Short mmCIF file of C-alpha atoms in Angstrom, two decimals:
data_model
loop_
_atom_site.label_atom_id
_atom_site.label_comp_id
_atom_site.label_asym_id
_atom_site.label_seq_id
_atom_site.Cartn_x
_atom_site.Cartn_y
_atom_site.Cartn_z
CA MET A 323 3.31 27.72 11.28
CA THR A 324 6.52 26.70 9.57
CA VAL A 325 6.21 24.50 6.52
CA LYS A 326 9.37 23.49 4.72
CA GLU A 327 9.11 22.18 1.14
CA MET A 328 11.38 19.28 0.19
CA THR A 329 12.01 17.83 -3.26
CA GLY A 330 14.29 15.17 -4.65
CA VAL A 331 14.50 11.63 -5.91
CA SER A 332 15.35 8.56 -3.86
CA ARG A 333 18.19 6.25 -4.82
CA ARG A 334 15.59 3.76 -6.01
CA GLY A 335 14.39 6.25 -8.56
CA PHE A 336 10.93 6.51 -7.06
CA ILE A 337 10.06 9.64 -9.00
CA ALA A 338 6.38 10.00 -8.30
CA SER A 339 5.08 13.53 -8.07
CA SER A 340 1.82 15.36 -8.35
CA LEU A 341 1.06 17.50 -11.35
CA ALA A 342 1.17 20.47 -9.00
CA LEU A 343 -1.93 22.16 -10.29
CA GLY A 344 -4.26 21.99 -7.31
CA ALA A 345 -3.04 25.12 -5.56
CA ALA A 346 -3.80 27.22 -8.61
CA GLY A 347 -7.24 25.67 -8.95
CA LEU A 348 -6.42 24.42 -12.44
CA ALA A 349 -7.80 21.33 -14.14
CA LEU A 350 -5.62 18.88 -16.02
CA ARG A 351 -6.78 19.82 -19.51
CA GLY A 352 -3.85 20.51 -21.80
CA HIS A 353 -1.39 18.30 -19.96
CA PRO A 354 0.46 16.18 -22.56
CA ALA A 355 -0.41 12.98 -20.70
CA LEU A 356 -4.09 13.63 -21.32
CA ALA A 357 -4.11 15.15 -24.78
CA GLN A 358 -6.30 13.26 -27.23
CA VAL A 359 -6.96 10.46 -24.75
CA SER A 360 -10.48 9.22 -24.08
CA THR A 361 -12.54 6.08 -23.84
CA GLU A 362 -13.19 6.44 -27.56
CA GLY A 363 -11.15 3.82 -29.37
CA GLY A 364 -10.95 1.66 -26.28
CA ARG A 365 -8.77 3.88 -24.11
CA LEU A 366 -9.24 4.19 -20.37
CA ARG A 367 -7.60 7.03 -18.43
CA ALA A 368 -7.02 6.45 -14.73
CA ARG A 369 -5.18 8.09 -11.88
CA LEU A 370 -2.17 6.59 -10.14
CA TYR A 371 -1.52 8.24 -6.78
CA ALA A 372 2.22 8.06 -7.55
CA ASP A 373 4.48 7.08 -10.41
CA ILE A 374 5.79 3.55 -10.62
CA SER A 375 9.05 2.87 -8.82
CA ASN A 376 9.61 -0.89 -8.87
CA LEU A 377 7.62 -3.61 -10.63
CA ASP A 378 9.58 -6.57 -9.28
CA PRO A 379 7.24 -8.69 -7.09
CA ALA A 380 10.10 -9.16 -4.63
CA PHE A 381 10.91 -5.46 -4.28
CA TRP A 382 7.91 -3.27 -5.18
CA THR A 383 7.43 -0.18 -3.04
CA SER A 384 3.99 1.37 -3.52
CA GLY A 385 0.35 0.66 -4.21
CA SER A 386 0.84 2.15 -7.67
CA ASP A 387 3.43 -0.53 -8.39
CA ALA A 388 1.02 -3.24 -7.27
CA LEU A 389 -1.82 -1.83 -9.35
CA VAL A 390 0.34 -1.85 -12.48
CA MET A 391 1.72 -5.32 -11.74
CA GLU A 392 -1.85 -6.62 -11.70
CA CYS A 393 -2.13 -5.34 -15.27
CA ILE A 394 1.11 -6.73 -16.68
CA PHE A 395 1.47 -10.05 -14.85
CA ALA A 396 -0.91 -13.00 -14.61
CA PHE A 397 -1.50 -13.28 -10.87
CA ALA A 398 -1.75 -16.78 -9.41
CA MET A 399 -5.13 -15.83 -7.92
CA GLN A 400 -7.21 -12.65 -8.11
CA PHE A 401 -9.89 -11.19 -5.89
CA GLU A 402 -13.41 -11.17 -7.25
CA THR A 403 -14.79 -7.72 -8.03
CA GLY A 404 -18.23 -6.27 -7.39
CA THR A 405 -18.74 -8.16 -4.14
CA SER A 406 -18.98 -7.12 -0.48
CA GLU A 407 -16.71 -9.90 0.76
CA PHE A 408 -13.20 -10.90 -0.28
CA ASN A 409 -13.20 -13.98 -2.44
CA ALA A 410 -9.96 -15.01 -4.14
CA LEU A 411 -10.36 -17.06 -7.30
CA PRO A 412 -7.68 -18.94 -9.27
CA LEU A 413 -6.32 -17.08 -12.29
CA ALA A 414 -2.95 -18.38 -13.51
CA LEU A 415 -3.71 -21.28 -11.22
CA LYS A 416 -6.29 -23.69 -12.58
CA ALA A 417 -6.86 -25.52 -9.31
CA LEU A 418 -5.70 -25.79 -5.70
CA ASN A 419 -5.95 -28.91 -3.56
CA VAL A 420 -5.41 -28.72 0.20
CA ILE A 421 -3.87 -32.11 0.90
CA ASP A 422 -3.30 -31.25 4.57
CA ASP A 423 -2.34 -28.18 6.62
CA THR A 424 1.19 -28.09 5.21
CA HIS A 425 0.79 -29.54 1.71
CA ILE A 426 -1.17 -27.67 -0.97
CA GLY A 427 -1.29 -29.09 -4.46
CA PHE A 428 -1.64 -26.73 -7.42
CA GLU A 429 -2.16 -26.91 -11.15
CA LEU A 430 -1.51 -24.10 -13.61
CA ASN A 431 -3.59 -23.25 -16.63
CA GLU A 432 -1.88 -24.38 -19.81
CA GLY A 433 -0.97 -21.91 -22.51
CA ILE A 434 -0.08 -18.85 -20.40
CA LEU A 435 2.61 -17.20 -22.50
CA TYR A 436 5.43 -14.94 -21.39
CA SER A 437 6.57 -12.11 -23.61
CA GLY A 438 9.76 -12.38 -25.62
CA GLU A 439 11.48 -15.73 -25.88
CA TYR A 440 10.47 -17.08 -22.49
CA GLY A 441 7.75 -19.44 -23.60
CA GLU A 442 4.98 -20.91 -21.48
CA MET A 443 4.40 -20.58 -17.73
CA THR A 444 5.24 -23.83 -15.93
CA ALA A 445 5.38 -25.24 -12.42
CA GLU A 446 9.16 -24.75 -12.47
CA ASP A 447 8.49 -21.02 -12.81
CA ALA A 448 6.17 -21.14 -9.80
CA LYS A 449 8.81 -22.94 -7.76
CA PHE A 450 11.46 -20.38 -8.71
CA SER A 451 9.26 -17.34 -8.09
CA TRP A 452 7.83 -18.35 -4.72
CA GLU A 453 11.11 -19.70 -3.35
CA ARG A 454 12.89 -16.56 -4.58
CA ILE A 455 10.80 -14.26 -2.37
CA ALA A 456 11.20 -16.62 0.60
CA ASP A 457 14.99 -16.92 0.17
CA PRO A 458 16.80 -14.91 2.90
CA ALA A 459 19.68 -14.31 0.49
CA VAL A 460 17.39 -12.33 -1.81
CA GLN A 461 16.43 -10.00 1.07
CA SER A 462 12.94 -9.33 -0.23
CA PRO A 463 10.89 -7.05 2.04
CA TYR A 464 8.01 -9.44 1.34
CA ALA A 465 9.68 -12.61 2.57
CA ALA A 466 7.04 -12.75 5.32
CA ASP A 467 4.45 -13.57 2.64
CA TRP A 468 6.19 -16.93 2.30
CA ALA A 469 7.42 -17.16 5.90
CA GLN A 470 6.40 -20.79 6.32
CA LEU A 471 7.46 -22.02 2.89
CA ASP A 472 9.77 -25.02 3.04
CA HIS A 473 9.92 -25.68 -0.68
CA VAL A 474 7.84 -26.18 -3.79
CA GLU A 475 7.84 -29.67 -5.24
CA VAL A 476 7.29 -29.90 -9.00
CA THR A 477 5.19 -32.92 -9.92
CA GLY A 478 4.51 -32.17 -13.59
CA ARG A 479 4.92 -29.50 -16.25
CA TYR A 480 1.96 -27.58 -14.85
CA SER A 481 1.56 -29.11 -11.39
CA GLY A 482 3.27 -29.07 -8.04
CA THR A 483 2.93 -29.05 -4.27
CA ILE A 484 3.54 -26.14 -1.90
CA VAL A 485 5.24 -27.66 1.15
CA LEU A 486 5.01 -25.55 4.31
CA LYS A 487 7.01 -25.83 7.51
CA SER A 488 3.87 -25.02 9.51
CA PRO A 489 0.26 -24.14 8.68
CA PHE A 490 0.11 -20.65 7.18
CA ALA A 491 -3.17 -18.76 7.50
CA PRO A 492 -2.38 -15.90 5.04
CA LEU A 493 -1.52 -18.19 2.12
CA PHE A 494 -4.93 -17.96 0.46
CA THR A 495 -5.79 -14.41 1.58
CA THR A 496 -2.68 -12.30 1.05
CA THR A 497 0.09 -14.38 -0.52
CA LEU A 498 -1.24 -16.21 -3.57
CA PRO A 499 -3.84 -13.53 -4.53
CA ALA A 500 -1.32 -10.70 -4.23
CA THR A 501 2.04 -9.69 -5.66
CA SER A 502 3.97 -12.43 -3.86
CA GLY A 503 2.01 -15.02 -5.83
CA ILE A 504 3.21 -13.69 -9.21
CA ILE A 505 4.98 -16.33 -11.29
CA LEU A 506 7.97 -15.26 -13.41
CA PRO A 507 10.44 -17.31 -15.47
CA LYS A 508 13.84 -17.96 -13.93
CA ALA A 509 15.67 -17.23 -17.19
CA ALA A 510 14.19 -13.73 -17.42
CA ILE A 511 15.09 -12.80 -13.86
CA GLU A 512 18.61 -14.15 -14.22
CA ALA A 513 19.04 -12.26 -17.49
CA ALA A 514 18.04 -9.09 -15.64
CA GLY A 515 20.75 -9.67 -13.04
CA GLY A 516 18.57 -11.24 -10.37
CA GLN A 517 16.07 -8.41 -10.00
CA PHE A 518 14.60 -5.48 -11.89
CA SER A 519 12.78 -2.21 -11.21
CA THR A 520 10.72 -0.20 -13.71
CA GLU A 521 11.62 -2.17 -16.85
CA PRO A 522 10.27 -5.71 -16.49
CA PRO A 523 12.23 -8.22 -18.59
CA VAL A 524 9.03 -10.17 -19.15
CA THR A 525 5.25 -9.80 -18.86
CA SER A 526 2.36 -12.27 -18.88
CA GLY A 527 -0.74 -10.29 -17.97
CA PRO A 528 -3.66 -8.70 -19.78
CA TYR A 529 -1.53 -5.67 -20.69
CA ARG A 530 2.06 -4.88 -21.53
CA ILE A 531 3.99 -1.63 -21.27
CA ARG A 532 4.00 0.43 -24.46
CA GLU A 533 5.38 3.72 -23.15
CA TRP A 534 6.52 5.23 -19.88
CA GLN A 535 7.18 8.93 -19.51
CA PRO A 536 8.37 9.29 -15.91
CA ARG A 537 6.25 11.66 -13.83
CA THR A 538 3.89 12.09 -16.78
CA ARG A 539 2.14 8.92 -17.87
CA LEU A 540 2.36 5.17 -18.26
CA VAL A 541 0.65 3.68 -21.32
CA LEU A 542 -0.30 0.01 -21.32
CA GLU A 543 -1.55 -1.82 -24.40
CA LYS A 544 -3.61 -4.99 -24.56
CA ASN A 545 -1.57 -8.19 -24.65
CA PRO A 546 -2.87 -10.25 -27.61
CA ASP A 547 -1.44 -13.45 -26.09
CA PHE A 548 -3.46 -13.17 -22.87
CA THR A 549 -6.44 -15.55 -22.78
CA LEU A 550 -7.43 -15.99 -19.12
CA PHE A 551 -10.30 -13.48 -19.40
CA ASP A 552 -11.65 -10.98 -21.92
CA VAL A 553 -9.99 -7.57 -21.83
CA VAL A 554 -12.24 -4.73 -23.00
CA PHE A 555 -10.07 -1.64 -23.25
CA ASP A 556 -7.29 -1.67 -25.83
CA GLU A 557 -5.21 0.83 -23.91
CA LEU A 558 -4.77 2.06 -20.36
CA VAL A 559 -3.31 5.52 -19.81
CA LEU A 560 -2.22 5.83 -16.18
CA ILE A 561 -1.45 9.33 -14.92
CA PRO A 562 0.56 9.88 -11.71
CA ILE A 563 -1.33 12.54 -9.72
CA GLU A 564 -0.23 12.78 -6.13
CA ASP A 565 -2.87 15.20 -4.85
CA PRO A 566 -6.38 13.71 -5.02
CA LYS A 567 -7.88 17.21 -5.20
CA THR A 568 -6.02 17.72 -8.46
CA ALA A 569 -7.38 14.41 -9.74
CA GLU A 570 -10.90 15.51 -8.85
CA LEU A 571 -10.47 18.63 -10.96
CA GLY A 572 -9.22 16.50 -13.83
CA PHE A 573 -12.24 14.21 -13.60
CA GLU A 574 -14.66 17.13 -13.45
CA ALA A 575 -12.98 18.59 -16.55
CA GLY A 576 -13.49 15.31 -18.39
CA ASP A 577 -9.79 14.47 -18.52
CA LEU A 578 -9.93 11.29 -16.42
CA ASP A 579 -12.22 8.27 -16.54
CA HIS A 580 -11.43 6.86 -13.11
CA ALA A 581 -9.87 8.37 -10.00
CA GLN A 582 -9.75 7.91 -6.27
CA THR A 583 -10.97 11.05 -4.53
CA SER A 584 -9.78 12.79 -1.42
CA ILE A 585 -11.51 11.52 1.69
CA SER A 586 -12.74 14.99 2.55
CA SER A 587 -14.62 15.13 -0.78
CA ILE A 588 -16.57 11.93 -0.18
CA PRO A 589 -19.71 13.67 1.18
CA ARG A 590 -19.82 16.06 -1.79
CA PHE A 591 -19.48 13.38 -4.46
CA ALA A 592 -21.81 11.00 -2.64
CA ALA A 593 -24.51 13.64 -3.09
CA ALA A 594 -23.84 14.09 -6.82
CA ALA A 595 -21.17 12.64 -9.11
CA PRO A 596 -19.91 15.00 -11.84
CA ASN A 597 -20.71 14.69 -15.54
CA GLY A 598 -23.26 11.91 -15.17
CA GLY A 599 -20.63 9.58 -13.80
CA ARG A 600 -20.79 7.33 -10.77
CA PHE A 601 -19.39 7.64 -7.27
CA ASP A 602 -18.61 4.62 -5.10
CA GLU A 603 -17.55 4.53 -1.46
CA PHE A 604 -15.73 1.62 0.15
CA THR A 605 -14.70 0.64 3.65
CA ALA A 606 -10.97 0.39 3.16
CA LEU A 607 -8.36 -1.60 5.05
CA ASN A 608 -5.68 1.08 4.74
CA TYR A 609 -4.46 2.47 8.04
CA TYR A 610 -3.07 5.91 8.86
CA TRP A 611 -0.92 6.81 11.84
CA LEU A 612 1.67 9.13 13.33
CA GLY A 613 5.00 7.40 13.81
CA MET A 614 7.97 8.39 15.95
CA ASN A 615 11.57 7.34 15.33
CA GLU A 616 12.67 6.13 18.76
CA ALA A 617 16.30 6.03 17.63
CA ASN A 618 16.39 9.79 17.13
CA ALA A 619 18.29 11.51 19.94
CA ASP A 620 15.34 13.74 20.87
CA LEU A 621 12.93 10.80 21.07
CA THR A 622 14.88 8.01 22.77
CA ASP A 623 13.17 8.67 26.12
CA GLN A 624 9.86 6.80 26.16
CA LYS A 625 8.39 9.51 28.41
CA VAL A 626 8.85 12.02 25.60
CA ARG A 627 7.11 9.77 23.11
CA ARG A 628 4.33 9.03 25.60
CA ALA A 629 3.88 12.77 26.14
CA ILE A 630 3.39 13.24 22.41
CA GLN A 631 0.82 10.42 22.42
CA HIS A 632 -1.10 12.11 25.23
CA GLY A 633 -0.74 15.49 23.52
CA ILE A 634 -2.64 14.49 20.38
CA ALA A 635 -6.44 14.47 20.23
CA ARG A 636 -6.99 11.88 17.54
CA ASP A 637 -10.59 12.87 16.86
CA ALA A 638 -9.55 16.47 16.15
CA VAL A 639 -6.80 15.36 13.78
CA VAL A 640 -9.07 13.00 11.85
CA GLU A 641 -11.86 15.58 11.65
CA ALA A 642 -9.48 18.22 10.29
CA ALA A 643 -7.97 15.93 7.69
CA TYR A 644 -11.14 14.23 6.48
CA LEU A 645 -13.97 16.66 7.33
CA GLY A 646 -16.16 14.06 8.98
CA ALA A 647 -15.64 11.33 6.39
CA ALA A 648 -13.54 9.12 8.71
CA SER A 649 -13.47 8.05 12.36
CA PRO A 650 -10.56 7.64 14.81
CA ALA A 651 -8.91 4.23 14.99
CA ALA A 652 -7.50 2.28 17.92
CA GLY A 653 -5.07 0.19 15.91
CA ILE A 654 -3.92 -0.89 12.48
CA ILE A 655 -6.29 -3.82 11.84
CA ALA A 656 -9.55 -2.73 10.26
CA PRO A 657 -13.06 -3.67 11.39
CA GLY A 658 -14.10 -7.04 10.06
CA LEU A 659 -10.66 -8.62 10.36
CA ALA A 660 -9.44 -10.83 13.18
CA GLY A 661 -7.57 -8.68 15.69
CA HIS A 662 -9.53 -5.45 15.25
CA ARG A 663 -9.00 -3.36 18.37
CA ALA A 664 -11.80 -1.21 19.77
CA GLU A 665 -10.05 0.98 22.37
CA ASN A 666 -6.78 2.81 22.87
CA THR A 667 -4.61 2.58 25.98
CA TYR A 668 -3.19 6.11 25.82
CA ASN A 669 -5.58 8.95 25.02
CA TYR A 670 -5.56 12.74 24.89
CA ASP A 671 -4.46 14.18 28.23
CA PRO A 672 -2.48 17.42 27.82
CA ASP A 673 -1.84 17.85 31.55
CA LEU A 674 -0.28 14.40 31.77
CA ALA A 675 1.69 15.13 28.61
CA ARG A 676 3.21 18.27 30.12
CA SER A 677 4.02 16.36 33.31
CA LEU A 678 5.81 13.62 31.37
CA LEU A 679 7.89 16.16 29.47
CA ALA A 680 8.89 17.78 32.75
CA GLU A 681 9.88 14.39 34.18
CA ALA A 682 11.97 13.77 31.07
CA GLY A 683 13.71 17.11 31.58
CA VAL A 684 12.50 18.60 28.30
CA PRO A 685 9.65 21.00 29.10
CA ASN A 686 10.31 22.62 25.70
CA LEU A 687 10.98 20.39 22.71
CA ASN A 688 11.50 21.09 19.01
CA VAL A 689 10.66 18.33 16.53
CA THR A 690 10.08 17.92 12.81
CA LEU A 691 6.98 16.27 11.36
CA SER A 692 7.55 14.82 7.88
CA ILE A 693 4.56 14.49 5.55
CA GLN A 694 3.68 14.05 1.89
CA GLN A 695 2.31 16.84 -0.28
CA THR A 696 -1.39 16.14 0.15
CA ALA A 697 -4.14 18.32 1.54
CA GLU A 698 -5.09 15.65 4.10
CA ASP A 699 -1.55 15.27 5.43
CA LEU A 700 -1.12 19.02 5.72
CA ALA A 701 -4.44 19.50 7.52
CA ALA A 702 -3.63 16.70 9.96
CA ALA A 703 -0.12 18.03 10.51
CA GLN A 704 -1.34 21.54 11.27
CA ILE A 705 -3.73 20.27 13.95
CA ILE A 706 -0.96 18.12 15.45
CA GLN A 707 1.29 21.17 15.38
CA ALA A 708 -1.26 23.23 17.32
CA LEU A 709 -2.04 20.47 19.83
CA LEU A 710 1.61 19.80 20.60
CA ALA A 711 2.35 23.51 20.93
CA ASP A 712 -0.12 23.48 23.81
CA ILE A 713 2.07 21.01 25.74
CA GLY A 714 5.36 22.76 24.96
CA VAL A 715 6.42 20.94 21.80
CA THR A 716 7.25 23.08 18.77
CA VAL A 717 6.63 21.27 15.49
CA GLN A 718 8.14 22.15 12.13
CA ILE A 719 6.25 20.57 9.22
CA ASP A 720 8.39 19.33 6.32
CA GLN A 721 6.52 18.46 3.13
CA TYR A 722 8.07 16.03 0.65
CA GLU A 723 7.10 14.86 -2.79
CA SER A 724 6.55 11.12 -2.79
CA GLY A 725 9.92 10.19 -4.27
CA SER A 726 11.76 11.71 -1.35
CA PHE A 727 9.26 10.82 1.36
CA TRP A 728 9.29 7.08 0.75
CA SER A 729 13.03 6.86 1.30
CA LEU A 730 13.20 8.87 4.54
CA GLY A 731 13.34 5.89 6.89
CA ILE A 732 15.08 3.36 4.66
CA GLU A 733 18.67 2.73 5.68
CA ALA A 734 19.68 1.50 2.23
CA ASP A 735 18.85 4.93 0.83
CA GLY A 736 21.27 6.85 3.04
CA ASP A 737 21.59 8.34 6.52
CA GLN A 738 18.50 10.54 6.42
CA TRP A 739 16.71 8.08 8.74
CA LYS A 740 18.86 9.29 11.61
CA SER A 741 17.30 12.76 11.52
CA LEU A 742 13.75 11.47 10.94
CA GLN A 743 11.55 12.28 13.95
CA LEU A 744 7.76 12.35 13.52
CA PHE A 745 5.99 11.30 10.34
CA LEU A 746 2.49 10.69 9.04
CA PHE A 747 2.20 7.36 7.29
CA SER A 748 -0.47 5.38 5.47
CA PHE A 749 -0.11 1.74 4.48
CA THR A 750 -2.26 -0.16 2.03
CA MET A 751 -3.55 -3.51 3.22
CA GLN A 752 -4.62 -6.93 2.10
CA PRO A 753 -7.53 -8.76 3.78
CA ASP A 754 -5.51 -10.55 6.44
CA PRO A 755 -4.22 -9.07 9.73
CA SER A 756 -0.73 -10.38 9.04
CA TRP A 757 -0.37 -7.69 6.40
CA ALA A 758 -0.89 -5.01 9.04
CA THR A 759 1.74 -6.21 11.49
CA ALA A 760 4.40 -7.65 9.18
CA TRP A 761 6.11 -4.27 8.70
CA PHE A 762 6.80 -3.63 12.40
CA THR A 763 8.97 -6.62 13.27
CA SER A 764 12.61 -6.24 14.27
CA GLU A 765 13.63 -7.52 10.84
CA GLN A 766 11.81 -4.58 9.26
CA VAL A 767 13.79 -1.95 11.19
CA GLY A 768 15.40 0.26 8.57
CA VAL A 769 13.11 -1.05 5.85
CA TRP A 770 9.43 -0.20 6.50
CA ASN A 771 9.65 -0.07 10.30
CA TRP A 772 10.67 3.58 10.48
CA GLN A 773 9.77 3.80 14.16
CA ARG A 774 12.63 1.34 14.74
CA PHE A 775 10.25 -0.42 17.12
CA SER A 776 11.74 -3.73 18.24
CA ASN A 777 9.98 -6.05 20.68
CA GLU A 778 10.66 -9.76 21.22
CA GLU A 779 7.09 -10.53 22.28
CA PHE A 780 5.74 -8.78 19.19
CA ASP A 781 8.09 -10.71 16.91
CA ARG A 782 7.12 -14.01 18.52
CA LEU A 783 3.39 -13.31 18.32
CA ASN A 784 3.69 -12.18 14.72
CA GLN A 785 5.27 -15.51 13.88
CA GLU A 786 2.81 -17.58 15.90
CA ALA A 787 -0.27 -15.76 14.59
CA SER A 788 0.60 -16.59 11.00
CA THR A 789 0.43 -20.31 11.80
CA GLU A 790 -2.66 -20.18 14.05
CA LEU A 791 -5.78 -21.36 12.23
CA ASP A 792 -8.20 -20.69 15.12
CA THR A 793 -9.65 -17.25 14.32
CA GLU A 794 -10.42 -16.30 17.93
CA LYS A 795 -6.96 -17.22 19.21
CA ARG A 796 -5.36 -15.52 16.24
CA GLY A 797 -7.36 -12.34 16.83
CA ALA A 798 -6.25 -12.18 20.47
CA MET A 799 -2.63 -12.34 19.34
CA TYR A 800 -3.04 -9.43 16.97
CA ILE A 801 -4.81 -7.35 19.61
CA ARG A 802 -1.87 -7.92 21.97
CA MET A 803 0.56 -6.93 19.23
CA GLN A 804 -1.20 -3.59 18.75
CA GLU A 805 -1.11 -3.05 22.52
CA LEU A 806 2.66 -3.54 22.41
CA MET A 807 2.97 -1.06 19.56
CA GLU A 808 1.07 1.60 21.49
CA GLU A 809 2.90 0.85 24.77
CA SER A 810 6.22 1.53 23.02
CA GLY A 811 5.22 5.18 22.58
CA ASP A 812 6.15 5.01 18.91
CA PHE A 813 2.64 5.13 17.46
CA VAL A 814 -0.46 7.30 17.46
CA PHE A 815 -3.14 5.37 15.59
CA LEU A 816 -5.34 7.77 13.63
CA THR A 817 -7.85 6.19 11.25
CA PHE A 818 -8.74 3.66 8.59
CA GLU A 819 -9.06 5.57 5.38
CA PRO A 820 -12.37 5.22 3.53
CA ILE A 821 -12.09 5.11 -0.24
CA GLY A 822 -14.13 7.19 -2.65
CA THR A 823 -13.89 6.68 -6.41
CA LEU A 824 -15.25 8.49 -9.44
CA THR A 825 -15.89 6.66 -12.71
CA ALA A 826 -16.94 8.27 -15.98
CA ALA A 827 -20.26 7.65 -17.66
CA GLY A 828 -19.90 4.78 -20.10
CA VAL A 829 -17.38 2.93 -17.93
CA MET A 830 -18.15 0.07 -15.54
CA PRO A 831 -15.50 -0.20 -12.81
CA ALA A 832 -14.24 -3.49 -11.39
CA MET A 833 -13.49 -2.96 -7.71
CA ARG A 834 -12.46 -5.14 -4.80
CA PRO A 835 -14.50 -4.79 -1.59
CA ASP A 836 -11.90 -2.36 -0.21
CA GLY A 837 -12.03 -0.02 -3.21
CA TRP A 838 -8.96 -1.37 -4.98
CA PRO A 839 -9.45 -1.16 -8.78
CA ILE A 840 -8.69 -4.12 -11.03
CA LEU A 841 -8.17 -1.95 -14.10
CA SER A 842 -7.79 -4.84 -16.51
CA ARG A 843 -11.37 -5.92 -15.72
CA PHE A 844 -13.01 -2.53 -16.31
CA THR A 845 -15.66 -2.70 -19.03
CA LYS A 846 -17.91 -0.35 -20.96
CA ALA A 847 -21.25 0.35 -19.33
#
């Protein structure tokens, strides 16, 4: 096996990295980020899987960004915690009124204060923020969240009407309750030059940033001006730890109060949580797959990509990576959502794979598989390497720290996308199928569509499905879209990642049904 280590920082400054202690079997005790930090005095220590990279709702790049944004901004709506079903409740919004399919009235709570000199949140701020993300000139990767927005009409200081071009099914499930629903003041964004990254010009949430030591820790302190709900912990200390195994060691050593575990450790912690703490397991929406860059010279022939699809036994890959804690997937839309797909079209068939490579004139092929520095990725990559060797494909595994990995397929970050070939990818999800497919449209090529998959039927269905309010019809559209993805040869769907979390004794977590923590709502047990 050849494993090449890569390090570096993307142009965006996404500098997440693990604390690099797992291989030595060391706990986190003694790390400066954790010294003298505990729940005593109202401090909560939690793991981020990566450092922050961009906290602008129009340009954020990782789940860690979104988790922090939920602490420092007052979301328009927020998902209820401690339930088995997703239920979004108004937060900054006081009320919503569905006038008809394309007109939704809203009213903001009065007295929501921005930091600095930016005053009170108003309907004009909502208009600016939502139209900003939808504006093609802004080039937000999340414009699809407001794809059907025509405009926002302000009817009062705290009230307005969202006017849509067509009905928009995800509005109440993944737009208003998520980052694209965040309301910021126009003056603050303009003062920042139109956008910002890791230094927000304004905050409005339950916490505000006190200190950020890149790659080490982010300290948030309670915002005394926040009144939408009671905040228990005075301080959040968020530690970027890329490898979940390292985070587990830190929790067992008493250096963390909350952490997501590795999937392979779920059976062990389900049997007994360390230190009298609690373990929770969730059925997550996140999807994990092998992608292929069809624009790469070695992969332009669909027969080659199809051979790789047939050369991979998905069950073996998932078993190796997650040790029985996950099951193979047939798509990117999780069970329970409209459009969940039960069966694959192209399955493991090594003889057919070898035949396809011969037809393509490449009986022996050398490719690179790019992964992040996690135990799960490496285990999956090694099985893929062995399986593809059996059909005549030699795989070199390149491991990257997160900062470098997340820029590999992004054109704006350089020309490295041209040499990208195979990669293992995991995307976080919101509870609407549109959030699964939005990243694979033609418009997303060179942004998050690293496969460079482009299909007119897919693009059309993606647009139509967002406006279809009939669940059965909408589900059929999303199933067809996943069929088109697999038919392209660009994708090998692997699994939906279950979520395991550890929480210290004395702490009561506040979790969404998919295992996403709402840290600002954690309390003392």
